[in-house]
Amino acid sequence: MERVVITGIGLITPNGIGTEASWRSMLAGEPGIGPITQFDASAFPSRIAGEVKGFEPTQFIEKKKVKEMARFTQFAVAATKLAIEDAGLELTDEERDRAGCFIGVGLGGLEYIENTARLIFERGPSKISPYFIPAAIANLAAGQVSMIFGLRGPSYSNTSACASSAHAVGEAFEWIRRGRADVMVAGGAEATITGLGVGGFCAMFALSRRNDEPARASRPFDRGRDGFVIAEGAGTLILESLTRARKRGARIYGEITGYGATSDAHHLTQPAPEGAGGQRAMRLCLEDAKVRPEDVDYVNAHGTSTPAGDIQEATAIAKVFGDHALSHRLWVSSTKSMMGHLLGAAGAVEIAACALAVAHGIVPPTINLDDQDPACPLDFVPHKARERTVRHALSNSFGFGGTNATVLVSRFT
C-alpha cells in the first residue's frame, strides 16, 4: 500500500482568493459573510451569504473558455491552478495517464440553470446556449480540470450533498494507496448563491435569519445559533504517492492516513440520534489509520450552526474520543463560523485547513461562540487561534440523506 501525501493546496473562499489569503483570514478569525450581492434577496427570509469577493475568472482561465463554464467550474479550475502551482507539479506525457481528478460538487451550475430557465420563458428555446448542458452538469468541474491540465487518469464528480468533496478526497486517497494512480487532483466546488439555492434552503428553515448581523450569523455550537449561512468557493488538494513526492523533492504539508464513510440510513435531512453514523465514520477512519483517539489533537467539525446538527456532532465526537474530548485535551473548531457553509466544497476546504494546521502547528478558531451550548461540552477554540503541535487532524463532513465522510491528516514523519 502506498503512502499518500498532500503536496499542494489551492483555495478560493469567502475569506480570500488564494490559500495564503484564506488561511491568514481564518487564523485572524475574520468573518467572510455579508449581505447577498449576486441577486436581489430583499424578499427572502435569509439575505446573507459567504460570497467569494473580487473573483475574476480570466485571471485563471482563457477568456474564450470562460463562457463554457458555470461559476462552480470556474472556481474549481482556479483552485486547481493555484494548487498545482503551490505543489510545483510537472507531469511528463507518460505520467498523465496515472494522474486523475475527483471534484466533489453538490448542486452543479444552479445559477446557469436558473438564468437559462428565465431565458427560455422570456425569449424561447432558440436562445438556449449550446454550452448550457456542459456548463451546468456537476462532472464538468472535474472534466474541465482534467482537460485544461492534461490529467488522463480517472475523472469524475462525487455528489453526496455536503460530504461531496470529502468523499472526493477520500476516494482519491484510495486510488493512490492501492497503486492505481500516482497523482490525484482532489477537491470540491460550489456556487449556489442564487434565488433557487437560497430560496430552497429558506423553505427548509435551514438558513440563519440574522440578517442585521451577517458577520455574527454563523455561530456553531453557540446557544443562539439559528441555522447555517450559505457560501460558495472551491478547494483543491494535490495528492501524490510518497514515492513520487520524495523522488521529486516535493514540499509535504501532511499525510492522509485514514478515511471512513458511512450512511445513517435514518432521515432525509436530520442526523441519526447521537450522531451514530458520524461516530461510525470517525471510528472507521481512525481504524483505517491505526491511530488511537487520544493521539488526535484537532477535529475540524462539520459544525454548520444548525440547532440539531451541532448537538449530534458534539455528542458523536464525545462518544468517539471519550475523556480525551471531554477533558478538553482534544481541540475542535468549525471554520464555517468564518466562511459559512460551502456545501459540496466544504469538505475539501476543511481538509485543507487540517493540513495547514498540521503543517504550521496552529488551529483556527470558532468565532461567534459567545454563549456555548451546554449540550456541546467540548473545547471549540473560541474566538482566537491557538498554537500547538498537531500530530493528527480529523475532518468531518456530513450531508443530507445521512451520508458521512471523515478524513484524517497526519504530520508527515
CSV table of C-alpha atoms in Angstrom, one decimal:
chain,number,residue,atom,x,y,z
A,1,MET,CA,0.0,0.0,0.0
A,2,GLU,CA,1.4,3.4,-1.0
A,3,ARG,CA,1.5,6.2,1.5
A,4,VAL,CA,-0.3,9.3,0.3
A,5,VAL,CA,0.8,12.9,0.9
A,6,ILE,CA,-0.5,16.4,0.3
A,7,THR,CA,1.9,18.5,-1.7
A,8,GLY,CA,-0.3,21.4,-2.9
A,9,ILE,CA,-3.3,23.4,-1.8
A,10,GLY,CA,-5.5,25.9,-3.6
A,11,LEU,CA,-8.3,27.8,-2.0
A,12,ILE,CA,-11.0,30.1,-3.3
A,13,THR,CA,-13.2,31.1,-0.4
A,14,PRO,CA,-15.3,33.9,1.1
A,15,ASN,CA,-12.2,34.6,3.2
A,16,GLY,CA,-9.8,35.2,0.3
A,17,ILE,CA,-8.7,34.2,-3.1
A,18,GLY,CA,-5.7,32.0,-2.7
A,19,THR,CA,-4.5,29.7,0.1
A,20,GLU,CA,-2.4,32.3,1.9
A,21,ALA,CA,-5.2,34.9,2.0
A,22,SER,CA,-7.8,32.4,3.1
A,23,TRP,CA,-5.7,30.8,5.8
A,24,ARG,CA,-4.5,34.2,7.2
A,25,SER,CA,-8.1,35.3,7.4
A,26,MET,CA,-9.2,32.1,9.1
A,27,LEU,CA,-6.4,32.4,11.7
A,28,ALA,CA,-7.3,36.0,12.4
A,29,GLY,CA,-11.0,35.0,13.0
A,30,GLU,CA,-12.3,37.3,10.2
A,31,PRO,CA,-15.8,36.7,9.0
A,32,GLY,CA,-16.3,36.3,5.3
A,33,ILE,CA,-20.0,36.7,5.5
A,34,GLY,CA,-22.1,39.7,4.4
A,35,PRO,CA,-25.3,40.8,2.6
A,36,ILE,CA,-26.1,38.9,-0.6
A,37,THR,CA,-25.0,40.9,-3.7
A,38,GLN,CA,-25.3,38.4,-6.5
A,39,PHE,CA,-29.1,38.8,-6.8
A,40,ASP,CA,-31.9,40.8,-5.2
A,41,ALA,CA,-32.6,38.9,-2.0
A,42,SER,CA,-34.8,41.6,-0.4
A,43,ALA,CA,-37.8,39.3,-0.4
A,44,PHE,CA,-36.0,36.3,1.1
A,45,PRO,CA,-36.1,35.4,4.8
A,46,SER,CA,-32.3,34.9,4.7
A,47,ARG,CA,-30.4,37.7,2.9
A,48,ILE,CA,-26.8,36.9,3.9
A,49,ALA,CA,-24.1,34.6,2.4
A,50,GLY,CA,-20.4,33.9,2.2
A,51,GLU,CA,-19.7,35.2,-1.3
A,52,VAL,CA,-16.3,35.0,-3.0
A,53,LYS,CA,-15.4,38.6,-3.5
A,54,GLY,CA,-13.4,40.1,-6.3
A,55,PHE,CA,-13.1,36.8,-8.3
A,56,GLU,CA,-12.1,37.5,-11.9
A,57,PRO,CA,-12.1,34.2,-13.9
A,58,THR,CA,-9.9,35.4,-16.7
A,59,GLN,CA,-7.0,35.6,-14.1
A,60,PHE,CA,-7.1,31.8,-14.1
A,61,ILE,CA,-8.9,30.7,-17.3
A,62,GLU,CA,-8.5,31.6,-21.0
A,63,LYS,CA,-11.2,34.2,-21.9
A,64,LYS,CA,-12.7,32.0,-24.7
A,65,LYS,CA,-13.1,29.1,-22.2
A,66,VAL,CA,-14.9,31.1,-19.5
A,67,LYS,CA,-18.2,31.0,-21.5
A,68,GLU,CA,-18.1,27.2,-21.3
A,69,MET,CA,-18.3,27.2,-17.5
A,70,ALA,CA,-20.7,27.9,-14.8
A,71,ARG,CA,-19.4,29.7,-11.7
A,72,PHE,CA,-18.7,26.5,-9.7
A,73,THR,CA,-16.4,25.2,-12.5
A,74,GLN,CA,-14.6,28.5,-12.8
A,75,PHE,CA,-13.9,28.2,-9.1
A,76,ALA,CA,-12.7,24.6,-9.5
A,77,VAL,CA,-10.3,25.5,-12.3
A,78,ALA,CA,-8.9,28.5,-10.4
A,79,ALA,CA,-8.4,26.5,-7.1
A,80,THR,CA,-6.7,23.7,-9.1
A,81,LYS,CA,-4.3,26.1,-10.9
A,82,LEU,CA,-3.3,27.6,-7.5
A,83,ALA,CA,-2.8,24.1,-6.1
A,84,ILE,CA,-0.7,22.9,-9.0
A,85,GLU,CA,1.5,26.0,-8.8
A,86,ASP,CA,1.8,25.5,-5.0
A,87,ALA,CA,2.9,21.9,-5.5
A,88,GLY,CA,5.3,22.8,-8.3
A,89,LEU,CA,3.7,19.9,-10.1
A,90,GLU,CA,5.0,19.0,-13.5
A,91,LEU,CA,3.9,15.9,-15.4
A,92,THR,CA,5.5,14.0,-18.2
A,93,ASP,CA,3.3,12.8,-21.0
A,94,GLU,CA,3.6,9.2,-19.6
A,95,GLU,CA,2.7,10.4,-16.1
A,96,ARG,CA,-0.5,12.0,-17.2
A,97,ASP,CA,-2.1,8.5,-17.7
A,98,ARG,CA,-1.7,7.9,-13.9
A,99,ALA,CA,-2.9,11.4,-12.8
A,100,GLY,CA,-6.6,11.8,-12.2
A,101,CYS,CA,-9.1,14.3,-10.9
A,102,PHE,CA,-12.1,14.0,-8.5
A,103,ILE,CA,-14.0,17.2,-7.8
A,104,GLY,CA,-17.0,16.9,-5.4
A,105,VAL,CA,-20.0,19.1,-6.3
A,106,GLY,CA,-23.3,19.2,-4.5
A,107,LEU,CA,-25.7,21.1,-6.8
A,108,GLY,CA,-23.8,22.0,-10.0
A,109,GLY,CA,-24.4,25.1,-12.1
A,110,LEU,CA,-27.5,26.3,-10.4
A,111,GLU,CA,-27.1,29.9,-11.5
A,112,TYR,CA,-26.7,28.8,-15.1
A,113,ILE,CA,-29.9,26.6,-14.8
A,114,GLU,CA,-31.8,29.5,-13.3
A,115,ASN,CA,-30.7,32.0,-15.9
A,116,THR,CA,-31.4,29.6,-18.7
A,117,ALA,CA,-34.9,28.8,-17.4
A,118,ARG,CA,-35.7,32.5,-17.3
A,119,LEU,CA,-34.4,32.9,-20.8
A,120,ILE,CA,-36.5,30.1,-22.3
A,121,PHE,CA,-39.7,31.6,-20.8
A,122,GLU,CA,-38.9,35.1,-21.9
A,123,ARG,CA,-37.3,34.6,-25.3
A,124,GLY,CA,-37.9,31.0,-26.3
A,125,PRO,CA,-35.9,27.8,-26.7
A,126,SER,CA,-33.8,29.1,-29.6
A,127,LYS,CA,-31.9,31.3,-27.2
A,128,ILE,CA,-30.5,28.4,-25.1
A,129,SER,CA,-26.7,28.4,-25.2
A,130,PRO,CA,-25.1,25.2,-26.7
A,131,TYR,CA,-22.9,25.4,-23.6
A,132,PHE,CA,-25.9,25.1,-21.2
A,133,ILE,CA,-25.7,21.3,-20.5
A,134,PRO,CA,-21.8,21.1,-20.4
A,135,ALA,CA,-21.7,24.2,-18.1
A,136,ALA,CA,-24.4,23.0,-15.7
A,137,ILE,CA,-23.7,19.4,-15.1
A,138,ALA,CA,-21.7,18.6,-11.9
A,139,ASN,CA,-19.0,16.4,-13.5
A,140,LEU,CA,-17.8,19.2,-15.8
A,141,ALA,CA,-15.8,20.7,-12.9
A,142,ALA,CA,-13.6,17.6,-12.9
A,143,GLY,CA,-13.9,17.3,-16.7
A,144,GLN,CA,-12.7,20.9,-17.4
A,145,VAL,CA,-9.9,20.5,-14.8
A,146,SER,CA,-8.8,17.2,-16.5
A,147,MET,CA,-8.8,18.8,-20.0
A,148,ILE,CA,-7.1,22.0,-19.0
A,149,PHE,CA,-4.3,20.4,-17.0
A,150,GLY,CA,-3.9,17.2,-19.1
A,151,LEU,CA,-5.0,14.6,-16.5
A,152,ARG,CA,-5.8,11.4,-18.3
A,153,GLY,CA,-6.4,9.2,-15.2
A,154,PRO,CA,-9.8,8.7,-13.6
A,155,SER,CA,-12.0,11.8,-13.7
A,156,TYR,CA,-15.5,12.2,-12.1
A,157,SER,CA,-17.6,14.1,-9.7
A,158,ASN,CA,-18.5,12.8,-6.3
A,159,THR,CA,-22.0,14.1,-5.4
A,160,SER,CA,-23.1,13.4,-1.9
A,161,ALA,CA,-24.5,16.7,-0.7
A,162,CYS,CA,-22.3,18.4,1.9
A,163,ALA,CA,-19.9,15.4,2.1
A,164,SER,CA,-19.2,15.6,-1.7
A,165,SER,CA,-15.6,16.9,-1.6
A,166,ALA,CA,-14.7,14.9,1.5
A,167,HIS,CA,-15.6,11.8,-0.4
A,168,ALA,CA,-13.7,13.1,-3.4
A,169,VAL,CA,-10.5,13.4,-1.3
A,170,GLY,CA,-11.1,10.1,0.4
A,171,GLU,CA,-11.6,8.2,-2.9
A,172,ALA,CA,-8.5,9.9,-4.4
A,173,PHE,CA,-6.5,8.7,-1.4
A,174,GLU,CA,-7.8,5.2,-2.1
A,175,TRP,CA,-6.8,5.3,-5.7
A,176,ILE,CA,-3.2,6.2,-4.9
A,177,ARG,CA,-2.7,4.0,-1.9
A,178,ARG,CA,-3.9,1.0,-3.9
A,179,GLY,CA,-1.3,1.8,-6.6
A,180,ARG,CA,-3.8,2.7,-9.3
A,181,ALA,CA,-2.7,6.3,-9.6
A,182,ASP,CA,0.4,8.3,-8.7
A,183,VAL,CA,-1.1,11.8,-8.6
A,184,MET,CA,-4.7,12.9,-7.9
A,185,VAL,CA,-6.2,16.4,-8.1
A,186,ALA,CA,-8.9,16.2,-5.4
A,187,GLY,CA,-11.3,18.8,-4.1
A,188,GLY,CA,-14.7,20.4,-4.4
A,189,ALA,CA,-16.5,23.4,-5.8
A,190,GLU,CA,-19.9,25.0,-5.3
A,191,ALA,CA,-21.7,28.2,-6.3
A,192,THR,CA,-25.4,28.2,-5.3
A,193,ILE,CA,-26.0,31.7,-4.1
A,194,THR,CA,-29.0,32.2,-6.3
A,195,GLY,CA,-32.7,32.6,-5.8
A,196,LEU,CA,-33.3,28.9,-6.2
A,197,GLY,CA,-30.4,27.9,-3.8
A,198,VAL,CA,-31.2,30.4,-1.1
A,199,GLY,CA,-35.0,30.1,-1.5
A,200,GLY,CA,-34.8,26.3,-1.3
A,201,PHE,CA,-32.8,26.2,1.9
A,202,CYS,CA,-35.1,29.0,3.3
A,203,ALA,CA,-38.1,26.8,2.6
A,204,MET,CA,-36.5,24.1,4.8
A,205,PHE,CA,-35.9,26.7,7.6
A,206,ALA,CA,-32.2,25.7,7.3
A,207,LEU,CA,-30.6,29.1,7.0
A,208,SER,CA,-29.8,31.8,9.6
A,209,ARG,CA,-32.0,34.8,9.5
A,210,ARG,CA,-29.7,37.0,11.5
A,211,ASN,CA,-29.7,39.5,8.6
A,212,ASP,CA,-28.9,42.5,10.6
A,213,GLU,CA,-25.6,40.9,11.9
A,214,PRO,CA,-24.1,39.0,8.9
A,215,ALA,CA,-20.7,38.7,10.5
A,216,ARG,CA,-22.2,37.1,13.6
A,217,ALA,CA,-24.7,34.9,11.9
A,218,SER,CA,-22.7,31.7,11.6
A,219,ARG,CA,-22.2,30.6,15.2
A,220,PRO,CA,-21.6,26.8,15.5
A,221,PHE,CA,-22.1,25.3,19.0
A,222,ASP,CA,-23.5,28.6,20.3
A,223,ARG,CA,-26.8,28.6,22.2
A,224,GLY,CA,-28.1,31.4,19.9
A,225,ARG,CA,-27.4,29.6,16.6
A,226,ASP,CA,-30.4,29.6,14.2
A,227,GLY,CA,-29.2,27.9,11.0
A,228,PHE,CA,-26.3,27.8,8.6
A,229,VAL,CA,-25.1,30.5,6.3
A,230,ILE,CA,-24.9,29.5,2.6
A,231,ALA,CA,-21.5,30.1,1.0
A,232,GLU,CA,-19.5,29.4,-2.2
A,233,GLY,CA,-16.0,28.6,-3.3
A,234,ALA,CA,-13.6,25.8,-4.0
A,235,GLY,CA,-10.7,23.9,-2.5
A,236,THR,CA,-8.2,21.6,-4.3
A,237,LEU,CA,-5.5,19.4,-2.9
A,238,ILE,CA,-2.7,17.8,-4.8
A,239,LEU,CA,-2.3,14.2,-3.6
A,240,GLU,CA,0.8,12.2,-4.5
A,241,SER,CA,2.3,8.8,-3.6
A,242,LEU,CA,5.1,9.3,-1.2
A,243,THR,CA,7.4,7.5,-3.6
A,244,ARG,CA,6.8,10.1,-6.3
A,245,ALA,CA,6.8,13.1,-3.9
A,246,ARG,CA,10.1,12.1,-2.4
A,247,LYS,CA,11.6,11.4,-5.8
A,248,ARG,CA,10.9,15.0,-7.0
A,249,GLY,CA,11.8,16.6,-3.6
A,250,ALA,CA,8.3,18.0,-3.0
A,251,ARG,CA,7.3,20.0,0.0
A,252,ILE,CA,4.8,18.0,2.0
A,253,TYR,CA,2.0,19.5,4.1
A,254,GLY,CA,0.9,16.3,5.7
A,255,GLU,CA,-0.1,12.7,5.0
A,256,ILE,CA,-3.6,11.3,4.6
A,257,THR,CA,-3.7,8.3,6.8
A,258,GLY,CA,-7.3,7.4,7.2
A,259,TYR,CA,-10.7,7.6,5.5
A,260,GLY,CA,-14.2,6.5,6.8
A,261,ALA,CA,-17.5,6.6,5.1
A,262,THR,CA,-21.0,5.6,6.3
A,263,SER,CA,-24.7,6.2,6.0
A,264,ASP,CA,-27.1,7.0,8.8
A,265,ALA,CA,-30.0,5.2,6.9
A,266,HIS,CA,-32.2,7.3,9.1
A,267,HIS,CA,-33.7,10.6,7.8
A,268,LEU,CA,-33.9,12.9,4.8
A,269,THR,CA,-32.1,15.8,6.5
A,270,GLN,CA,-31.6,15.1,10.2
A,271,PRO,CA,-28.6,13.1,11.6
A,272,ALA,CA,-29.2,9.9,13.4
A,273,PRO,CA,-29.5,10.1,17.3
A,274,GLU,CA,-26.2,10.8,19.0
A,275,GLY,CA,-24.7,11.2,15.5
A,276,ALA,CA,-24.4,7.4,15.2
A,277,GLY,CA,-23.4,7.5,11.5
A,278,GLY,CA,-20.8,10.1,12.2
A,279,GLN,CA,-19.5,8.1,15.1
A,280,ARG,CA,-19.0,5.1,12.8
A,281,ALA,CA,-17.3,7.2,10.1
A,282,MET,CA,-14.8,8.6,12.7
A,283,ARG,CA,-14.1,5.2,14.2
A,284,LEU,CA,-13.6,3.6,10.7
A,285,CYS,CA,-11.2,6.5,9.8
A,286,LEU,CA,-9.1,6.0,13.0
A,287,GLU,CA,-9.1,2.2,12.5
A,288,ASP,CA,-8.0,2.7,8.9
A,289,ALA,CA,-5.1,4.9,10.0
A,290,LYS,CA,-4.3,2.7,13.0
A,291,VAL,CA,-4.4,5.9,15.2
A,292,ARG,CA,-5.7,5.9,18.7
A,293,PRO,CA,-8.4,8.5,19.6
A,294,GLU,CA,-6.2,10.0,22.3
A,295,ASP,CA,-3.5,10.7,19.7
A,296,VAL,CA,-5.7,13.1,17.7
A,297,ASP,CA,-5.1,16.7,18.6
A,298,TYR,CA,-7.6,18.5,16.4
A,299,VAL,CA,-11.0,18.0,14.8
A,300,ASN,CA,-12.3,20.3,12.1
A,301,ALA,CA,-16.0,19.8,12.8
A,302,HIS,CA,-18.8,19.7,10.3
A,303,GLY,CA,-20.2,22.4,12.7
A,304,THR,CA,-22.7,24.1,10.4
A,305,SER,CA,-24.5,26.1,13.1
A,306,THR,CA,-27.9,24.3,12.9
A,307,PRO,CA,-29.7,23.7,16.2
A,308,ALA,CA,-29.9,19.9,15.9
A,309,GLY,CA,-26.8,19.1,13.8
A,310,ASP,CA,-24.3,20.7,16.2
A,311,ILE,CA,-25.5,18.8,19.2
A,312,GLN,CA,-25.5,15.5,17.4
A,313,GLU,CA,-21.9,16.1,16.1
A,314,ALA,CA,-20.7,17.2,19.5
A,315,THR,CA,-22.2,14.1,21.1
A,316,ALA,CA,-20.7,11.9,18.4
A,317,ILE,CA,-17.2,13.4,19.0
A,318,ALA,CA,-17.6,12.9,22.7
A,319,LYS,CA,-18.6,9.3,22.2
A,320,VAL,CA,-15.7,8.5,19.9
A,321,PHE,CA,-13.0,10.4,21.8
A,322,GLY,CA,-14.3,10.0,25.4
A,323,ASP,CA,-12.4,11.7,28.2
A,324,HIS,CA,-9.8,12.9,25.7
A,325,ALA,CA,-12.5,15.2,24.3
A,326,LEU,CA,-14.5,15.9,27.5
A,327,SER,CA,-11.3,16.9,29.4
A,328,HIS,CA,-10.5,19.4,26.5
A,329,ARG,CA,-7.3,17.8,25.5
A,330,LEU,CA,-8.8,17.4,22.1
A,331,TRP,CA,-9.4,20.8,20.3
A,332,VAL,CA,-12.4,21.1,18.0
A,333,SER,CA,-13.3,24.1,15.8
A,334,SER,CA,-15.6,25.0,13.0
A,335,THR,CA,-14.1,27.1,10.2
A,336,LYS,CA,-17.7,27.5,8.9
A,337,SER,CA,-18.1,30.1,11.7
A,338,MET,CA,-16.0,32.4,9.5
A,339,MET,CA,-16.8,31.5,5.9
A,340,GLY,CA,-20.2,29.9,6.1
A,341,HIS,CA,-21.1,26.5,4.6
A,342,LEU,CA,-19.6,25.8,1.2
A,343,LEU,CA,-21.9,22.8,0.8
A,344,GLY,CA,-20.3,20.4,-1.7
A,345,ALA,CA,-16.9,22.2,-1.5
A,346,ALA,CA,-16.8,22.4,2.3
A,347,GLY,CA,-15.1,19.1,2.9
A,348,ALA,CA,-12.1,19.8,0.7
A,349,VAL,CA,-11.6,23.3,2.1
A,350,GLU,CA,-11.8,21.9,5.7
A,351,ILE,CA,-9.4,19.0,4.9
A,352,ALA,CA,-7.0,21.7,3.6
A,353,ALA,CA,-7.4,23.6,6.9
A,354,CYS,CA,-6.4,20.4,8.7
A,355,ALA,CA,-3.4,20.0,6.5
A,356,LEU,CA,-2.4,23.6,7.2
A,357,ALA,CA,-2.9,23.2,10.9
A,358,VAL,CA,-0.7,20.1,10.9
A,359,ALA,CA,2.0,21.9,8.8
A,360,HIS,CA,2.1,25.1,10.8
A,361,GLY,CA,1.2,24.0,14.3
A,362,ILE,CA,-1.8,26.3,14.7
A,363,VAL,CA,-5.5,25.7,15.0
A,364,PRO,CA,-8.1,28.1,13.6
A,365,PRO,CA,-10.8,29.3,15.9
A,366,THR,CA,-14.6,29.0,16.2
A,367,ILE,CA,-15.8,32.7,16.1
A,368,ASN,CA,-19.1,34.0,17.4
A,369,LEU,CA,-19.1,31.4,20.2
A,370,ASP,CA,-20.3,33.8,22.9
A,371,ASP,CA,-22.6,31.5,24.8
A,372,GLN,CA,-21.6,27.9,24.4
A,373,ASP,CA,-24.5,25.4,24.3
A,374,PRO,CA,-24.1,23.2,27.4
A,375,ALA,CA,-25.2,20.3,25.2
A,376,CYS,CA,-21.9,20.7,23.3
A,377,PRO,CA,-19.4,20.3,26.2
A,378,LEU,CA,-16.1,20.4,24.1
A,379,ASP,CA,-13.2,22.8,23.7
A,380,PHE,CA,-14.2,24.6,20.4
A,381,VAL,CA,-11.2,27.0,20.4
A,382,PRO,CA,-13.5,30.1,20.8
A,383,HIS,CA,-12.6,33.4,19.2
A,384,LYS,CA,-8.8,33.1,18.8
A,385,ALA,CA,-6.5,30.7,17.0
A,386,ARG,CA,-4.2,28.6,19.2
A,387,GLU,CA,-0.7,27.1,18.7
A,388,ARG,CA,0.1,23.5,19.4
A,389,THR,CA,1.8,20.6,17.7
A,390,VAL,CA,-0.9,18.9,15.7
A,391,ARG,CA,0.0,15.2,15.2
A,392,HIS,CA,-3.3,14.1,13.7
A,393,ALA,CA,-6.2,16.3,12.5
A,394,LEU,CA,-9.6,14.8,11.6
A,395,SER,CA,-12.1,16.4,9.3
A,396,ASN,CA,-15.8,15.6,9.5
A,397,SER,CA,-18.3,16.1,6.6
A,398,PHE,CA,-22.0,15.1,6.8
A,399,GLY,CA,-24.7,15.5,4.2
A,400,PHE,CA,-28.4,15.3,3.5
A,401,GLY,CA,-29.5,11.7,3.0
A,402,GLY,CA,-27.4,10.7,6.0
A,403,THR,CA,-24.1,10.5,4.2
A,404,ASN,CA,-20.9,10.8,6.3
A,405,ALA,CA,-17.2,11.1,5.4
A,406,THR,CA,-14.2,11.5,7.7
A,407,VAL,CA,-10.6,12.0,6.6
A,408,LEU,CA,-7.5,12.0,8.8
A,409,VAL,CA,-4.5,14.2,8.0
A,410,SER,CA,-1.3,13.3,9.9
A,411,ARG,CA,2.0,15.0,10.5
A,412,PHE,CA,4.5,13.7,7.9
A,413,THR,CA,7.4,11.8,9.5
